[in-house]
C-alpha cells in the first residue's frame, strides 16, 4: 500500500519520524530530560498512548503502559503507531548498549553548536551530520548502514539532550528534520516491513 494514498487512517508521513524519535527518547535509559520530554510530548502530534503523563503506569521493563482504545476508523493508524513505538523501543535498547561508546567530546561539541542561537536549522543539520560522520567511523559495519545512521542520529540527540536538557526541543526538531531529509525512505520501509 502506498503511504501517500490512503483513506486518511494512515499516519501522515511527517509524523512518523516525530513518533519514532519521541519514542526512542522516551525508551532510552537514564535520561536527565524527563520533564522536557513530557512537555514536548504535549506539544507534538503524538498519540496520547505515547505521552508520558503522571498517571501512566510504569511497566516492569521501564516503558509506559499503552492504553489504546480502538475505533474502527483508527485501527490502521493506531496499529502503525504501535509498530513505530516497537521500532523505537528496539532502537533505544541498541542505543543504550552503545551509549557509552559515543565520545564525550563529540557530544560536548554538538551541544555547544546547538547552544548557538545564531545557527540556522540548516547549519544545525550540518553539525548533526558532521557529528554523525565522526561516530559512524567508530562503529562496526555488521549492522546495515541506514539502521546504524538512524540509531546513531537519535542517540546523538539523546546524548545532547542528556548533556543539556534545555536543548531537547531544538535537538528533537533538528533530528526529525535530518531523518526526514536523509533517512525517510528507510524509516518508511522499516514501518512497512513490520506491518507486513
Coordinates of N, CA and C in Angstrom, one line a residue:
X1 N 0.8 -1.2 0.0 CA 0.0 0.0 0.0 C 0.9 1.2 0.0
X2 N 0.6 2.2 -0.9 CA 1.3 3.4 -0.9 C 0.9 4.3 0.2
X3 N 1.9 4.7 1.1 CA 1.5 5.5 2.3 C 0.9 6.9 2.0
X4 N 1.1 7.4 0.7 CA 0.5 8.7 0.4 C -0.9 8.5 -0.1
X5 N -1.3 7.3 -0.5 CA -2.6 7.1 -0.9 C -3.3 6.3 0.2
X6 N -4.3 6.9 0.8 CA -4.9 6.3 2.0 C -6.3 6.8 2.2
X7 N -7.0 6.2 3.0 CA -8.4 6.7 3.3 C -8.3 7.7 4.5
X8 N -7.1 8.1 4.9 CA -6.9 9.0 5.9 C -6.6 8.4 7.2
X9 N -6.7 7.1 7.3 CA -6.4 6.4 8.6 C -4.9 6.3 8.9
X10 N -4.1 6.2 7.8 CA -2.6 6.1 8.0 C -2.1 7.4 8.6
X11 N -1.0 7.2 9.3 CA -0.3 8.4 9.8 C 0.3 9.2 8.7
X12 N 0.2 10.5 8.8 CA 0.9 11.3 7.8 C 2.4 11.1 7.9
X13 N 3.1 11.1 6.8 CA 4.5 10.7 6.7 C 5.4 11.6 7.7
X14 N 5.0 12.9 7.7 CA 5.9 13.8 8.6 C 5.8 13.4 10.1
X15 N 4.7 12.8 10.5 CA 4.5 12.4 11.9 C 5.2 11.1 12.3
X16 N 5.5 10.3 11.3 CA 6.1 9.0 11.6 C 7.5 9.3 12.3
X17 N 8.2 10.2 11.7 CA 9.5 10.5 12.3 C 9.4 11.1 13.7
X18 N 8.4 12.0 13.9 CA 8.2 12.6 15.2 C 7.9 11.4 16.2
X19 N 7.1 10.5 15.8 CA 6.7 9.4 16.7 C 8.0 8.5 17.0
X20 N 8.8 8.3 16.0 CA 9.9 7.4 16.1 C 11.0 8.1 17.1
X21 N 11.3 9.3 16.8 CA 12.3 10.0 17.7 C 11.8 10.2 19.1
X22 N 10.5 10.6 19.2 CA 9.9 10.7 20.5 C 9.9 9.4 21.3
X23 N 9.5 8.3 20.6 CA 9.5 7.0 21.2 C 10.9 6.5 21.6
X24 N 11.9 6.8 20.8 CA 13.3 6.5 21.1 C 13.7 7.2 22.4
X25 N 13.5 8.5 22.4 CA 13.9 9.3 23.6 C 13.2 8.8 24.8
X26 N 11.9 8.5 24.7 CA 11.1 8.0 25.8 C 11.6 6.7 26.3
X27 N 12.1 5.8 25.5 CA 12.5 4.5 25.9 C 14.0 4.4 26.3
X28 N 14.7 5.4 26.1 CA 16.2 5.4 26.5 C 16.3 5.3 28.0
X29 N 17.3 4.6 28.5 CA 17.5 4.6 29.9 C 18.3 5.8 30.3
X30 N 18.2 6.1 31.6 CA 19.0 7.1 32.3 C 19.0 8.5 31.5
X31 N 17.9 9.2 31.5 CA 17.9 10.5 30.8 C 17.7 11.6 31.9
X32 N 18.3 12.7 31.6 CA 18.2 13.9 32.5 C 17.1 14.8 32.0
X33 N 16.4 14.4 30.9 CA 15.5 15.4 30.3 C 14.0 14.9 30.4
X34 N 13.6 14.2 31.4 CA 12.3 13.7 31.6 C 11.2 14.8 31.5
X35 N 11.4 15.9 32.3 CA 10.4 17.0 32.3 C 10.3 17.6 30.9
X36 N 11.4 17.8 30.2 CA 11.4 18.5 28.9 C 10.7 17.6 27.9
X37 N 11.0 16.2 28.0 CA 10.3 15.3 27.1 C 8.8 15.2 27.3
X38 N 8.4 15.3 28.6 CA 7.0 15.3 28.9 C 6.3 16.6 28.3
X39 N 7.0 17.7 28.4 CA 6.4 18.9 27.9 C 6.4 18.9 26.3
X40 N 7.4 18.3 25.7 CA 7.5 18.2 24.3 C 6.3 17.2 23.8
X41 N 6.1 16.2 24.5 CA 5.0 15.2 24.2 C 3.6 15.9 24.1
X42 N 3.4 16.9 24.9 CA 2.1 17.6 24.9 C 2.0 18.6 23.7
X43 N 3.2 19.0 23.1 CA 3.2 19.9 22.0 C 3.1 19.2 20.7
X44 N 3.6 18.0 20.6 CA 3.7 17.2 19.4 C 2.4 16.5 19.0
X45 N 2.2 16.2 17.7 CA 1.1 15.4 17.3 C 1.3 14.0 17.5
X46 N 1.7 13.6 18.8 CA 1.9 12.2 19.1 C 0.6 11.7 19.8
X47 N 0.3 10.4 19.6 CA -0.9 9.9 20.2 C -0.8 9.9 21.7
X48 N -1.9 10.0 22.4 CA -1.9 10.0 23.9 C -1.2 8.8 24.5
X49 N -1.2 7.7 23.8 CA -0.6 6.5 24.4 C 0.9 6.6 24.5
X50 N 1.5 7.6 23.7 CA 3.0 7.7 23.8 C 3.4 8.9 24.7
X51 N 2.4 9.7 25.1 CA 2.7 10.8 26.0 C 3.0 10.3 27.4
X52 N 4.0 10.9 28.1 CA 4.3 10.5 29.5 C 3.5 11.3 30.4
X53 N 2.3 10.9 30.8 CA 1.5 11.6 31.8 C 1.8 11.0 33.1
X54 N 1.7 11.8 34.2 CA 2.0 11.3 35.5 C 1.2 10.2 36.0
X55 N 0.0 10.0 35.4 CA -0.9 8.9 35.9 C -0.7 7.6 35.0
X56 N 0.3 7.6 34.1 CA 0.6 6.4 33.4 C 1.2 5.3 34.3
X57 N 0.9 4.1 34.0 CA 1.5 3.0 34.8 C 2.9 2.7 34.3
X58 N 3.9 2.6 35.1 CA 5.2 2.2 34.7 C 5.3 0.7 34.7
X59 N 5.7 0.1 33.6 CA 5.8 -1.3 33.5 C 7.1 -1.8 34.0
X60 N 7.3 -3.1 34.2 CA 8.5 -3.6 34.8 C 9.7 -3.4 33.9
X61 N 9.4 -3.3 32.6 CA 10.6 -3.1 31.6 C 10.9 -1.6 31.5
X62 N 10.3 -0.8 32.3 CA 10.6 0.7 32.3 C 9.8 1.5 31.3
X63 N 9.0 0.8 30.5 CA 8.2 1.5 29.5 C 6.8 1.9 30.1
X64 N 6.1 2.8 29.5 CA 4.8 3.2 30.0 C 3.7 2.3 29.4
X65 N 2.7 2.2 30.2 CA 1.5 1.4 29.8 C 0.8 2.1 28.6
X66 N 0.5 1.3 27.6 CA -0.2 1.9 26.5 C -1.7 1.5 26.6
X67 N -2.5 2.5 26.6 CA -3.9 2.3 26.7 C -4.5 2.7 25.4
X68 N -4.7 1.8 24.5 CA -5.2 2.2 23.2 C -6.6 1.7 23.0
X69 N -7.5 2.6 22.8 CA -8.9 2.3 22.6 C -9.1 2.4 21.1
X70 N -9.4 1.3 20.5 CA -9.6 1.2 19.0 C -11.0 1.6 18.6
X71 N -11.0 2.5 17.6 CA -12.3 2.7 16.9 C -12.0 2.1 15.5
X72 N -13.1 1.8 14.8 CA -12.9 1.1 13.5 C -12.2 1.9 12.5
X73 N -12.3 3.3 12.5 CA -11.7 4.2 11.6 C -10.2 4.4 11.9
X74 N -9.8 4.2 13.2 CA -8.5 4.5 13.6 C -7.6 3.3 13.8
X75 N -8.1 2.1 13.5 CA -7.3 0.9 13.8 C -6.0 0.8 13.0
X76 N -6.0 1.2 11.7 CA -4.8 1.1 10.9 C -3.8 2.1 11.4
X77 N -4.2 3.3 11.7 CA -3.3 4.4 12.2 C -2.7 4.0 13.6
X78 N -3.5 3.4 14.5 CA -3.1 3.1 15.8 C -2.2 1.8 15.7
X79 N -2.4 0.9 14.8 CA -1.6 -0.2 14.6 C -0.2 0.3 14.1
X80 N -0.2 1.3 13.2 CA 1.1 1.8 12.7 C 1.8 2.6 13.9
X81 N 1.1 3.2 14.8 CA 1.7 3.9 15.9 C 2.3 2.9 16.8
X82 N 1.7 1.7 17.1 CA 2.2 0.7 17.9 C 3.5 0.1 17.3
X83 N 3.5 -0.1 16.0 CA 4.7 -0.6 15.3 C 5.9 0.4 15.4
X84 N 5.6 1.7 15.2 CA 6.6 2.7 15.3 C 7.2 2.7 16.8
X85 N 6.3 2.6 17.8 CA 6.7 2.6 19.1 C 7.6 1.3 19.4
X86 N 7.2 0.2 18.8 CA 8.1 -1.0 19.0 C 9.4 -0.8 18.3
X87 N 9.5 -0.2 17.1 CA 10.7 0.0 16.5 C 11.6 1.0 17.3
X88 N 11.0 2.0 17.8 CA 11.7 3.0 18.7 C 12.2 2.3 19.9
X89 N 11.5 1.4 20.5 CA 11.9 0.7 21.7 C 13.1 -0.2 21.4
X90 N 13.0 -0.9 20.3 CA 14.2 -1.8 19.9 C 15.4 -0.9 19.6
X91 N 15.3 0.2 18.9 CA 16.4 1.0 18.6 C 17.0 1.6 19.9
X92 N 16.1 2.0 20.9 CA 16.6 2.5 22.1 C 17.4 1.5 22.9
X93 N 17.0 0.2 22.8 CA 17.7 -0.8 23.5 C 19.1 -1.0 22.9
X94 N 19.2 -0.9 21.6 CA 20.5 -1.0 21.0 C 21.3 0.3 21.3
X95 N 20.6 1.4 21.3 CA 21.3 2.7 21.7 C 21.8 2.7 23.1
X96 N 21.1 2.1 24.0 CA 21.5 2.0 25.4 C 22.8 1.2 25.5
X97 N 22.9 0.2 24.7 CA 24.1 -0.7 24.8 C 25.3 0.1 24.1
X98 N 25.1 1.0 23.2 CA 26.1 1.7 22.5 C 26.4 3.1 23.1
X99 N 25.6 3.5 24.1 CA 25.6 4.8 24.6 C 27.0 5.2 25.1
X100 N 27.7 4.4 25.9 CA 28.9 4.7 26.5 C 30.1 4.9 25.5
X101 N 29.9 4.3 24.3 CA 31.0 4.4 23.3 C 30.9 5.7 22.4
X102 N 29.9 6.5 22.6 CA 29.9 7.8 21.9 C 30.9 8.7 22.7
X103 N 31.9 9.2 21.9 CA 32.9 10.1 22.6 C 32.3 11.4 23.2
X104 N 32.6 11.7 24.4 CA 32.1 12.8 25.1 C 32.4 14.1 24.4
X105 N 33.6 14.2 23.7 CA 34.0 15.4 23.0 C 33.0 15.7 21.9
X106 N 32.5 14.6 21.2 CA 31.6 14.8 20.1 C 30.2 15.4 20.7
X107 N 29.8 14.8 21.8 CA 28.6 15.3 22.4 C 28.7 16.7 22.9
X108 N 29.8 17.0 23.5 CA 30.1 18.4 24.0 C 30.1 19.4 22.9
X109 N 30.8 19.1 21.8 CA 30.9 20.0 20.7 C 29.5 20.2 20.0
X110 N 28.8 19.1 19.9 CA 27.4 19.2 19.3 C 26.5 20.0 20.2
X111 N 26.6 19.8 21.5 CA 25.8 20.6 22.4 C 26.2 22.1 22.3
X112 N 27.4 22.4 22.2 CA 27.9 23.8 22.1 C 27.3 24.4 20.8
X113 N 27.3 23.6 19.7 CA 26.8 24.1 18.4 C 25.3 24.4 18.6
X114 N 24.6 23.5 19.2 CA 23.1 23.7 19.4 C 22.8 24.9 20.3
X115 N 23.7 25.3 21.2 CA 23.5 26.4 22.1 C 23.7 27.7 21.3
X116 N 24.3 27.7 20.2 CA 24.5 28.9 19.4 C 23.2 29.3 18.7
X117 N 22.5 30.3 19.2 CA 21.2 30.8 18.7 C 21.3 31.4 17.3
X118 N 22.5 31.7 16.9 CA 22.6 32.3 15.5 C 22.7 31.2 14.4
X119 N 22.7 30.0 14.8 CA 22.8 28.9 13.7 C 21.4 28.7 13.1
X120 N 21.3 28.6 11.8 CA 20.1 28.3 11.1 C 19.8 26.8 11.3
X121 N 18.6 26.4 11.0 CA 18.2 25.0 11.1 C 19.1 24.1 10.1
X122 N 19.4 24.7 9.0 CA 20.3 24.0 8.0 C 21.7 23.8 8.6
X123 N 22.2 24.9 9.3 CA 23.5 24.8 10.0 C 23.5 23.7 11.1
X124 N 22.4 23.6 11.8 CA 22.3 22.6 12.9 C 22.3 21.2 12.3
X125 N 21.6 21.0 11.2 CA 21.6 19.7 10.5 C 23.0 19.4 10.0
X126 N 23.7 20.4 9.5 CA 25.1 20.1 9.1 C 26.0 19.7 10.3
X127 N 25.8 20.4 11.5 CA 26.5 20.0 12.7 C 26.2 18.6 13.1
X128 N 24.9 18.2 13.0 CA 24.5 16.9 13.4 C 25.1 15.9 12.4
X129 N 25.1 16.2 11.1 CA 25.7 15.3 10.1 C 27.2 15.1 10.3
X130 N 27.9 16.2 10.7 CA 29.3 16.1 10.9 C 29.6 15.2 12.1
X131 N 28.8 15.4 13.2 CA 29.0 14.5 14.4 C 28.7 13.1 14.1
X132 N 27.6 12.9 13.2 CA 27.3 11.5 12.8 C 28.4 10.8 12.1
X133 N 29.0 11.6 11.2 CA 30.1 11.0 10.4 C 31.3 10.6 11.3
X134 N 31.6 11.4 12.3 CA 32.7 11.0 13.3 C 32.3 9.7 14.0
X135 N 31.1 9.7 14.5 CA 30.6 8.5 15.3 C 30.5 7.3 14.4
X136 N 30.0 7.4 13.1 CA 29.9 6.3 12.2 C 31.2 5.6 12.0
X137 N 32.3 6.3 12.0 CA 33.6 5.8 11.7 C 34.0 4.7 12.8
X138 N 33.5 4.9 14.0 CA 33.9 4.0 15.1 C 33.1 2.8 15.3
X139 N 32.0 2.7 14.5 CA 31.1 1.6 14.7 C 31.3 0.4 13.7
X140 N 31.1 -0.8 14.1 CA 31.3 -2.0 13.3 C 30.3 -1.9 12.1
X141 N 30.7 -2.5 11.0 CA 29.9 -2.5 9.8 C 28.9 -3.7 9.7
X142 N 28.7 -4.4 10.8 CA 27.9 -5.6 10.8 C 26.4 -5.2 10.8
X143 N 26.0 -4.0 11.1 CA 24.6 -3.6 11.1 C 24.5 -2.8 9.8
X144 N 23.3 -2.9 9.1 CA 23.1 -2.2 7.9 C 23.3 -0.7 8.1
X145 N 23.9 0.0 7.1 CA 24.3 1.4 7.2 C 23.1 2.3 7.6
X146 N 22.0 2.2 7.0 CA 20.9 3.1 7.3 C 20.4 2.9 8.7
X147 N 20.3 1.7 9.2 CA 19.9 1.4 10.5 C 20.9 2.0 11.5
X148 N 22.2 1.9 11.3 CA 23.2 2.4 12.1 C 23.1 4.0 12.1
X149 N 22.9 4.6 11.0 CA 22.7 6.0 10.9 C 21.5 6.5 11.7
X150 N 20.4 5.8 11.5 CA 19.2 6.2 12.2 C 19.4 6.1 13.7
X151 N 19.9 5.0 14.2 CA 20.0 4.8 15.6 C 21.0 5.8 16.2
X152 N 22.2 6.0 15.5 CA 23.2 6.9 16.0 C 22.7 8.4 16.0
X153 N 21.9 8.7 14.9 CA 21.4 10.1 14.9 C 20.5 10.3 16.1
X154 N 19.6 9.4 16.4 CA 18.8 9.5 17.6 C 19.5 9.5 18.9
X155 N 20.6 8.6 18.9 CA 21.4 8.5 20.1 C 22.2 9.8 20.3
X156 N 22.7 10.4 19.3 CA 23.3 11.7 19.4 C 22.4 12.8 20.0
X157 N 21.1 12.8 19.5 CA 20.1 13.7 20.0 C 19.9 13.4 21.5
X158 N 19.8 12.2 21.9 CA 19.6 11.8 23.3 C 20.8 12.3 24.1
X159 N 22.0 12.1 23.6 CA 23.2 12.5 24.4 C 23.3 14.0 24.6
X160 N 22.9 14.7 23.5 CA 22.9 16.2 23.6 C 21.9 16.6 24.6
X161 N 20.7 16.1 24.5 CA 19.6 16.5 25.5 C 20.0 16.0 26.9
X162 N 20.6 14.9 27.1 CA 21.1 14.5 28.4 C 22.1 15.4 28.9
X163 N 23.0 15.9 28.1 CA 24.1 16.8 28.4 C 23.5 18.2 28.8
X164 N 22.5 18.7 28.0 CA 21.9 20.0 28.3 C 20.4 19.8 28.0
X165 N 19.6 19.5 29.0 CA 18.2 19.2 28.9 C 17.4 20.4 28.2
X166 N 17.8 21.6 28.4 CA 17.1 22.7 27.7 C 17.2 22.7 26.2
X167 N 18.1 21.9 25.7 CA 18.3 21.8 24.2 C 17.4 20.7 23.6
X168 N 16.6 20.0 24.4 CA 15.8 18.9 23.9 C 14.9 19.3 22.7
X169 N 14.1 20.4 22.9 CA 13.2 20.8 21.8 C 13.9 21.0 20.5
X170 N 15.0 21.8 20.6 CA 15.7 22.2 19.4 C 16.4 21.0 18.7
X171 N 17.0 20.1 19.5 CA 17.7 19.0 19.0 C 16.7 17.9 18.5
X172 N 15.5 17.9 19.1 CA 14.5 17.0 18.6 C 14.1 17.4 17.2
X173 N 13.7 18.6 17.0 CA 13.3 19.1 15.7 C 14.4 19.0 14.6
X174 N 15.6 19.3 15.0 CA 16.7 19.1 14.0 C 16.9 17.7 13.7
X175 N 16.8 16.8 14.6 CA 16.9 15.3 14.4 C 15.8 14.8 13.5
X176 N 14.6 15.3 13.8 CA 13.4 14.9 12.9 C 13.7 15.4 11.5
X177 N 14.0 16.6 11.3 CA 14.3 17.2 10.0 C 15.4 16.5 9.3
X178 N 16.5 16.1 10.0 CA 17.6 15.4 9.4 C 17.2 14.0 8.9
X179 N 16.4 13.3 9.8 CA 16.0 12.0 9.4 C 15.0 12.1 8.2
X180 N 14.1 13.1 8.2 CA 13.2 13.2 7.1 C 13.9 13.5 5.8
X181 N 15.0 14.3 5.9 CA 15.8 14.6 4.7 C 16.7 13.5 4.2
X182 N 17.2 12.7 5.1 CA 18.2 11.7 4.8 C 17.8 10.2 4.9
X183 N 16.8 9.9 5.7 CA 16.5 8.5 6.1 C 15.1 8.2 6.0
X184 N 14.2 9.1 5.5 CA 12.8 8.9 5.5 C 12.4 7.6 4.7
X185 N 13.0 7.3 3.6 CA 12.6 6.1 2.9 C 12.9 4.9 3.7
X186 N 14.1 4.9 4.4 CA 14.4 3.8 5.2 C 13.4 3.6 6.4
X187 N 13.0 4.7 7.0 CA 12.1 4.7 8.1 C 10.7 4.2 7.6
X188 N 10.3 4.6 6.4 CA 9.0 4.1 5.8 C 9.1 2.6 5.6
X189 N 10.2 2.2 5.1 CA 10.4 0.8 4.8 C 10.4 -0.1 6.1
X190 N 11.0 0.5 7.1 CA 11.0 -0.2 8.4 C 9.6 -0.5 8.9
X191 N 8.8 0.6 8.9 CA 7.4 0.5 9.3 C 6.6 -0.4 8.4
X192 N 6.8 -0.3 7.1 CA 6.1 -1.1 6.2 C 6.4 -2.6 6.4
X193 N 7.7 -2.9 6.5 CA 8.1 -4.3 6.7 C 7.5 -4.8 8.0
X194 N 7.4 -4.0 9.1 CA 6.8 -4.5 10.3 C 5.4 -4.7 10.2
X195 N 4.7 -4.0 9.3 CA 3.2 -4.1 9.2 C 2.9 -5.3 8.4
X196 N 3.8 -5.8 7.5 CA 3.5 -7.0 6.7 C 3.5 -8.2 7.4

